[in-house]
XYZ file of N, CA and C in Angstrom:
609
model
N -139.501 147.564 15.201
C -139.418 146.165 14.809
C -138.031 145.590 15.095
N -137.016 146.417 14.786
C -135.641 145.938 14.980
C -135.338 145.779 16.452
N -135.939 146.681 17.267
C -135.726 146.588 18.705
C -136.307 145.288 19.219
N -137.508 144.984 18.765
C -138.150 143.771 19.213
C -137.389 142.533 18.773
N -136.759 142.579 17.595
C -135.921 141.437 17.157
C -134.726 141.278 18.089
N -134.128 142.423 18.478
C -132.969 142.379 19.383
C -133.360 141.829 20.747
N -134.542 142.239 21.234
C -135.020 141.745 22.530
C -135.289 140.254 22.453
N -135.926 139.827 21.343
C -136.190 138.393 21.174
C -134.897 137.582 21.150
N -133.902 138.133 20.451
C -132.613 137.432 20.361
C -131.972 137.319 21.744
N -132.071 138.423 22.528
C -131.494 138.404 23.872
C -132.246 137.431 24.780
N -133.585 137.452 24.671
C -134.375 136.520 25.473
C -134.055 135.077 25.093
N -133.912 134.848 23.785
C -133.568 133.502 23.297
C -132.205 133.064 23.858
N -131.226 133.990 23.849
C -129.888 133.685 24.377
C -129.962 133.422 25.883
N -130.813 134.193 26.565
C -130.983 134.010 28.007
C -131.539 132.619 28.306
N -132.544 132.191 27.513
C -133.096 130.844 27.693
C -132.038 129.765 27.447
N -131.242 129.992 26.410
C -130.176 129.011 26.102
C -129.201 128.914 27.274
N -128.770 130.064 27.790
C -127.823 130.079 28.917
C -128.455 129.418 30.139
N -129.729 129.754 30.419
C -130.404 129.178 31.577
C -130.560 127.662 31.439
N -130.781 127.195 30.241
C -130.894 125.750 30.014
C -129.528 125.081 30.120
N -128.485 125.840 29.727
C -127.139 125.269 29.737
C -126.587 125.128 31.155
N -127.000 126.038 32.055
C -126.455 126.019 33.420
C -126.716 124.678 34.115
N -127.942 124.154 34.155
C -128.149 122.835 34.791
C -127.341 121.734 34.104
N -127.224 121.837 32.776
C -126.451 120.826 32.035
C -124.980 120.857 32.463
N -124.422 122.093 32.553
C -123.009 122.238 32.973
C -122.837 121.726 34.397
N -123.808 122.067 35.280
C -123.739 121.593 36.672
C -123.786 120.067 36.713
N -124.672 119.478 35.913
C -124.803 118.021 35.861
C -123.510 117.365 35.390
N -122.927 117.917 34.314
C -121.669 117.366 33.768
C -120.552 117.504 34.796
N -120.471 118.676 35.448
C -119.421 118.911 36.454
C -119.582 117.955 37.634
N -120.829 117.819 38.114
C -121.079 116.913 39.243
C -120.729 115.474 38.878
N -121.075 115.074 37.649
C -120.744 113.711 37.191
C -119.237 113.506 37.140
N -118.527 114.523 36.643
C -117.064 114.432 36.555
C -116.449 114.328 37.941
N -116.955 115.140 38.887
C -116.436 115.094 40.269
C -116.696 113.730 40.892
N -117.903 113.199 40.685
C -118.230 111.866 41.213
C -117.347 110.787 40.607
N -117.122 110.887 39.302
C -116.270 109.903 38.620
C -114.850 109.951 39.162
N -114.311 111.166 39.353
C -112.950 111.318 39.892
C -112.884 110.732 41.301
N -113.910 111.024 42.125
C -113.939 110.501 43.497
C -113.990 108.973 43.497
N -114.791 108.394 42.593
C -114.887 106.932 42.502
C -113.567 106.322 42.050
N -112.889 106.988 41.083
C -111.589 106.492 40.613
C -110.546 106.553 41.730
N -110.556 107.658 42.497
C -109.615 107.786 43.606
C -109.872 106.708 44.663
N -111.135 106.464 44.968
C -111.490 105.437 45.959
C -111.078 104.053 45.463
N -111.322 103.808 44.175
C -110.941 102.529 43.576
C -109.423 102.346 43.622
N -108.678 103.423 43.345
C -107.209 103.368 43.389
C -106.733 103.068 44.813
N -107.357 103.751 45.811
C -106.978 103.516 47.206
C -107.235 102.064 47.602
N -108.403 101.540 47.218
C -108.745 100.155 47.550
C -107.779 99.179 46.884
N -107.446 99.460 45.616
C -106.515 98.616 44.870
C -105.135 98.630 45.519
N -104.671 99.828 45.897
C -103.358 99.954 46.545
C -103.355 99.243 47.893
N -104.445 99.410 48.648
C -104.549 98.755 49.948
C -104.515 97.234 49.796
N -105.247 96.725 48.814
C -105.262 95.284 48.568
C -103.871 94.773 48.214
N -103.166 95.494 47.350
C -101.816 95.070 46.968
C -100.866 95.104 48.154
N -100.978 96.141 48.991
C -100.133 96.212 50.179
C -100.422 95.053 51.128
N -101.693 94.682 51.250
C -102.049 93.540 52.100
C -101.443 92.254 51.539
N -101.523 92.091 50.211
C -100.950 90.890 49.570
C -99.449 90.818 49.827
N -98.750 91.953 49.649
C -97.299 91.983 49.854
C -96.965 91.727 51.318
N -97.723 92.344 52.226
C -97.494 92.169 53.661
C -97.684 90.702 54.066
N -98.742 90.074 53.549
C -98.990 88.666 53.869
C -97.901 87.769 53.287
N -97.418 88.137 52.100
C -96.336 87.370 51.475
C -95.084 87.420 52.353
N -94.736 88.626 52.840
C -93.555 88.772 53.693
C -93.749 88.017 55.007
N -94.927 88.159 55.619
C -95.209 87.461 56.887
C -95.115 85.951 56.709
N -95.630 85.456 55.580
C -95.582 84.020 55.301
C -94.136 83.546 55.138
N -93.330 84.330 54.410
C -91.915 83.977 54.226
C -91.193 83.912 55.565
N -91.415 84.920 56.409
C -90.750 84.967 57.711
C -91.193 83.790 58.576
N -92.489 83.509 58.592
C -93.000 82.394 59.408
C -92.416 81.061 58.968
N -92.401 80.841 57.637
C -91.867 79.564 57.135
C -90.378 79.443 57.444
N -89.631 80.539 57.243
C -88.194 80.507 57.511
C -87.931 80.254 58.994
N -88.674 80.920 59.864
C -88.459 80.721 61.301
C -88.771 79.293 61.725
N -89.835 78.726 61.172
C -90.194 77.346 61.525
C -89.086 76.381 61.120
N -88.540 76.581 59.921
C -87.469 75.693 59.450
C -86.199 75.895 60.278
N -85.855 77.153 60.555
C -84.649 77.428 61.349
C -84.771 76.828 62.748
N -85.951 76.892 63.334
C -86.144 76.327 64.669
C -85.967 74.811 64.661
N -86.442 74.172 63.589
C -86.273 72.709 63.524
C -84.798 72.340 63.323
N -84.062 73.130 62.532
C -82.624 72.871 62.360
C -81.892 73.099 63.681
N -82.269 74.176 64.392
C -81.601 74.513 65.659
C -81.781 73.418 66.703
N -82.847 72.620 66.579
C -83.080 71.531 67.541
C -82.432 70.221 67.106
N -81.797 70.223 65.916
C -81.170 68.991 65.428
C -79.994 68.595 66.328
N -79.984 67.368 66.842
C -78.864 66.921 67.687
C -77.515 67.047 66.988
N -77.487 66.802 65.678
C -76.229 66.891 64.928
C -75.674 68.309 64.945
N -76.554 69.299 64.767
C -76.118 70.700 64.780
C -75.613 71.070 66.173
N -76.342 70.660 67.208
C -75.942 70.961 68.592
C -74.593 70.315 68.901
N -74.446 69.043 68.529
C -73.175 68.332 68.772
C -72.032 68.982 68.008
N -72.287 69.407 66.761
C -71.241 70.025 65.952
C -70.755 71.327 66.592
N -71.671 72.131 67.121
C -71.260 73.388 67.764
C -70.467 73.132 69.046
N -70.801 72.033 69.724
C -70.094 71.721 70.970
C -68.755 71.032 70.719
N -68.752 70.071 69.783
C -67.518 69.335 69.458
C -67.418 69.174 67.951
N -66.904 70.205 67.261
C -66.859 70.152 65.790
C -65.871 69.099 65.264
N -66.331 68.336 64.266
C -65.468 67.417 63.522
C -65.783 67.598 62.040
N -64.873 67.177 61.180
C -65.089 67.317 59.731
C -66.290 66.499 59.271
N -66.465 65.329 59.875
C -67.597 64.476 59.501
C -68.922 65.179 59.819
N -68.989 65.742 61.041
C -70.202 66.468 61.427
C -70.386 67.719 60.578
N -69.271 68.397 60.249
C -69.351 69.595 59.403
C -69.992 69.256 58.064
N -69.559 68.168 57.454
C -70.125 67.765 56.159
C -71.626 67.511 56.271
N -72.025 66.872 57.375
C -73.440 66.545 57.555
C -74.271 67.813 57.784
N -73.746 68.730 58.618
C -74.456 69.987 58.892
C -74.530 70.837 57.625
N -73.446 70.863 56.853
C -73.437 71.610 55.584
C -74.516 71.083 54.651
N -74.659 69.743 54.624
C -75.712 69.143 53.781
C -77.105 69.555 54.261
N -77.306 69.580 55.573
C -78.609 70.006 56.120
C -78.921 71.430 55.666
N -77.935 72.321 55.771
C -78.161 73.724 55.412
C -78.396 73.880 53.905
N -77.618 73.144 53.104
C -77.812 73.209 51.642
C -79.170 72.643 51.240
N -79.584 71.557 51.894
C -80.904 70.984 51.615
C -82.016 71.983 51.947
N -81.808 72.751 53.018
C -82.776 73.787 53.398
C -82.918 74.811 52.279
N -81.779 75.252 51.740
C -81.818 76.225 50.637
C -82.554 75.656 49.432
N -82.340 74.376 49.159
C -83.004 73.748 48.008
C -84.516 73.663 48.220
N -84.921 73.413 49.466
C -86.358 73.348 49.765
C -87.009 74.696 49.477
N -86.372 75.780 49.916
C -86.942 77.110 49.707
C -86.771 77.588 48.269
N -85.712 77.138 47.612
C -85.461 77.498 46.210
C -85.554 79.019 45.996
N -84.874 79.769 46.874
C -84.954 81.224 46.758
C -83.585 81.917 46.745
N -82.522 81.152 46.661
C -81.160 81.699 46.584
C -80.778 82.574 47.771
N -81.393 82.346 48.906
C -81.026 83.097 50.108
C -80.046 82.291 50.941
N -79.168 83.010 51.614
C -78.131 82.398 52.432
C -78.706 81.752 53.688
N -78.196 80.574 54.029
C -78.403 79.986 55.356
C -77.024 79.840 55.975
N -76.893 80.227 57.234
C -75.571 80.188 57.874
C -75.679 79.704 59.309
N -74.578 79.087 59.766
C -74.451 78.649 61.156
C -73.333 79.469 61.791
N -73.614 80.040 62.953
C -72.643 80.888 63.657
C -72.419 80.326 65.048
N -71.167 80.382 65.504
C -70.837 79.903 66.849
C -71.074 80.974 67.900
N -70.894 80.591 69.162
C -71.145 81.502 70.281
C -70.157 82.664 70.317
N -69.029 82.532 69.606
C -68.043 83.622 69.572
C -68.368 84.680 68.517
N -69.430 84.435 67.742
C -69.833 85.404 66.720
C -69.299 85.112 65.325
N -68.388 84.171 65.200
C -67.841 83.831 63.879
C -68.751 82.839 63.163
N -69.046 83.133 61.915
C -69.795 82.169 61.102
C -68.919 80.945 60.875
N -69.551 79.785 60.919
C -68.822 78.527 60.743
C -69.088 77.958 59.356
N -70.343 78.029 58.918
C -70.746 77.506 57.601
C -71.679 78.523 56.950
N -71.444 78.780 55.665
C -72.343 79.610 54.857
C -72.676 78.835 53.590
N -73.943 78.800 53.229
C -74.326 78.029 52.045
C -73.999 78.746 50.736
N -73.680 80.054 50.808
C -73.359 80.767 49.566
C -71.872 80.752 49.252
N -71.066 80.159 50.153
C -69.628 80.050 49.900
C -68.866 81.349 50.056
N -69.527 82.425 50.517
C -68.832 83.706 50.696
C -67.958 83.658 51.951
N -67.162 84.707 52.115
C -66.253 84.798 53.254
C -67.023 84.744 54.563
N -66.509 83.951 55.508
C -67.111 83.866 56.834
C -66.800 85.162 57.584
N -67.801 85.734 58.239
C -67.613 87.017 58.916
C -67.973 86.903 60.388
N -67.494 87.870 61.180
C -67.800 87.915 62.600
C -69.017 88.808 62.817
N -70.029 88.263 63.481
C -71.300 88.971 63.681
C -71.477 89.461 65.115
N -70.384 89.454 65.886
C -70.486 89.748 67.318
C -71.193 91.077 67.600
N -70.992 92.077 66.757
C -71.581 93.402 67.012
C -72.961 93.568 66.391
N -73.405 92.553 65.667
C -74.714 92.657 65.019
C -75.825 92.351 66.015
N -76.921 93.109 65.911
C -78.015 92.959 66.873
C -78.644 91.573 66.811
N -78.768 91.007 65.588
C -79.414 89.696 65.506
C -78.584 88.621 66.222
N -77.252 88.743 66.212
C -76.417 87.796 66.954
C -76.587 88.008 68.456
N -76.598 89.261 68.886
C -76.746 89.561 70.305
C -78.096 89.062 70.842
N -79.136 89.182 70.011
C -80.448 88.662 70.417
C -80.412 87.138 70.522
N -79.706 86.497 69.591
C -79.596 85.028 69.628
C -78.889 84.584 70.906
N -77.868 85.326 71.310
C -77.125 84.965 72.513
C -77.937 85.220 73.796
N -79.068 85.918 73.651
C -79.999 86.054 74.773
C -81.065 84.960 74.707
N -80.951 84.085 73.694
C -81.895 82.974 73.559
C -83.171 83.338 72.830
N -83.145 84.415 72.034
C -84.359 84.868 71.346
C -84.249 84.705 69.844
N -85.359 84.305 69.222
C -85.448 84.373 67.754
C -85.651 85.836 67.393
N -85.247 86.207 66.165
C -85.238 87.637 65.834
C -85.360 87.827 64.333
N -86.062 88.903 63.959
C -86.114 89.339 62.564
C -85.556 90.760 62.537
N -84.514 90.985 61.765
C -83.838 92.282 61.788
C -84.585 93.330 60.972
N -84.159 94.581 61.132
C -84.541 95.620 60.190
C -83.792 95.338 58.892
N -84.000 96.177 57.888
C -83.223 96.045 56.654
C -81.788 96.455 56.958
N -80.841 95.561 56.667
C -79.425 95.868 56.896
C -78.623 95.508 55.652
N -77.399 95.989 55.609
C -76.501 95.674 54.496
C -75.685 94.445 54.875
N -75.682 93.436 54.005
C -74.913 92.214 54.262
C -73.425 92.548 54.321
N -72.738 92.025 55.352
C -71.312 92.316 55.526
C -70.468 91.687 54.417
N -70.940 90.596 53.841
C -70.131 89.902 52.834
C -70.479 90.292 51.403
N -71.767 90.562 51.151
C -72.167 90.851 49.764
C -72.523 92.319 49.527
N -72.817 93.060 50.594
C -73.218 94.462 50.441
C -74.669 94.639 50.033
N -75.393 93.521 49.827
C -76.802 93.609 49.428
C -77.673 93.953 50.634
N -78.832 94.558 50.356
C -79.790 94.830 51.420
C -80.549 93.539 51.740
N -80.573 93.185 53.019
C -81.196 91.929 53.436
C -81.992 92.140 54.717
N -82.914 91.208 54.956
C -83.550 91.063 56.264
C -83.017 89.759 56.836
N -82.496 89.793 58.055
C -81.937 88.587 58.677
C -82.976 87.977 59.604
N -83.199 86.677 59.409
C -84.088 85.907 60.281
C -83.198 84.913 61.018
N -83.220 84.942 62.348
C -82.319 84.047 63.084
C -83.024 83.352 64.233
N -82.460 82.178 64.584
C -82.936 81.388 65.714
C -81.723 80.880 66.477
N -81.721 81.019 67.810
C -80.564 80.518 68.568
C -80.537 78.994 68.610
N -79.331 78.453 68.693
C -79.161 77.017 68.932
C -78.846 76.875 70.419
N -79.640 76.062 71.120
C -79.483 75.911 72.567
C -78.946 74.528 72.912
N -78.105 74.468 73.946
C -77.667 73.150 74.408
C -78.754 72.544 75.289
N -78.497 71.375 75.859
C -79.517 70.681 76.657
C -79.920 71.467 77.905
N -79.022 72.346 78.365
C -79.328 73.160 79.540
C -80.074 74.439 79.168
N -80.316 74.634 77.865
C -81.021 75.827 77.406
C -80.132 77.036 77.206
N -78.804 76.822 77.201
C -77.857 77.936 77.014
C -77.574 78.107 75.522
N -77.598 79.352 74.997
C -77.285 79.573 73.580
C -75.826 79.236 73.270
N -75.621 78.397 72.249
C -74.259 78.023 71.851
C -73.969 78.421 70.401
N -74.908 79.115 69.793
C -74.737 79.557 68.402
C -76.085 79.963 67.831
N -76.104 80.177 66.530
C -77.376 80.527 65.902
C -77.400 80.071 64.453
N -78.629 79.847 63.968
C -78.885 79.576 62.556
C -79.561 80.821 62.003
N -79.108 81.273 60.837
C -79.743 82.450 60.244
C -79.998 82.249 58.759
N -81.003 82.969 58.264
C -81.224 83.086 56.818
C -81.281 84.558 56.492
N -80.582 84.949 55.452
C -80.623 86.325 54.965
C -81.605 86.375 53.808
N -82.682 87.126 54.001
C -83.662 87.264 52.930
C -83.273 88.449 52.064
N -82.757 88.138 50.871
C -82.291 89.159 49.928
C -83.482 89.951 49.394
N -83.426 91.275 49.523
C -84.571 92.096 49.141
C -84.793 92.158 47.635
N -83.804 91.703 46.828
C -84.063 91.672 45.383
C -85.148 90.639 45.075
N -85.211 89.576 45.889
C -86.274 88.575 45.700
C -87.636 89.194 45.994
N -87.693 90.027 47.043
C -88.947 90.711 47.356
C -89.293 91.710 46.254
N -88.273 92.398 45.761
C -88.515 93.365 44.681
C -89.084 92.671 43.446
N -88.553 91.481 43.129
C -89.076 90.720 41.989
C -90.543 90.376 42.208
N -90.886 90.006 43.455
C -92.280 89.669 43.763
C -93.174 90.895 43.607
N -92.703 92.031 44.128
C -93.489 93.266 44.030
C -93.696 93.639 42.567
N -92.669 93.414 41.739
C -92.767 93.766 40.322
C -93.856 92.964 39.610
N -94.172 91.767 40.130
C -95.253 90.991 39.506
C -96.604 91.662 39.727
N -96.693 92.509 40.758
C -97.928 93.240 41.033
C -97.866 94.676 40.524
N -96.755 95.040 39.914
C -96.500 96.445 39.588
C -97.398 96.960 38.479
N -97.941 98.160 38.707
C -98.652 98.852 37.633
C -98.100 100.271 37.508
N -96.857 100.438 37.992
C -96.128 101.709 38.007
C -96.759 102.726 38.952
N -97.761 102.297 39.715
C -98.391 103.195 40.693
C -98.157 102.719 42.118
N -97.311 101.664 42.256
C -97.144 101.043 43.571
C -95.900 101.590 44.283
N -96.047 101.863 45.551
C -94.923 102.237 46.396
C -94.966 101.329 47.604
N -93.837 100.694 47.933
C -93.813 99.753 49.040
C -92.839 100.230 50.103
N -93.299 100.327 51.349
C -92.434 100.605 52.485
C -92.386 99.341 53.317
N -91.175 98.840 53.580
C -91.019 97.667 54.441
C -90.694 98.178 55.830
N -91.594 97.925 56.777
C -91.424 98.461 58.123
C -90.797 97.387 59.010
């Protein structure tokens, strides 16, 4: 009798284990599917945020280039670079300051002559020589340019430089207009999307 009780108990335990196996498999499969769905959702979310940030940067660059190109075509700016006077300087300074106010982003706008020396800076910092900088060299070839991330010579901050050459009537470069896009402004924008899981590479 006792043997039969032991066999019954073992058979009962075997049934319990056999019933539990599909349940464990089901729970495990559900957990794996849930993890896969969460990972996919995270990837999609990260991709969407990167697209938003990329479009934001592209929009900023496009707007800045359009404005710089219109300033570079201003007869007053062209005349000032060719024959500078204090009266023209005041007017050009106002144009550049008005540009900064339109963007309302605290980024520098500067006018540089063909010799590489900055003539006017809207941030009031020390005027520097940009002759060895790639964005100046590109301007002197008559090309608009967006730099890699570089360190500002006057402030030491990390910036992206957007520049457009100023051409005379013959199409010869006589200077350039530039805006330095301070990356702290971009960082502030990224922080508005931050969920502590975001990593941004600016290429």
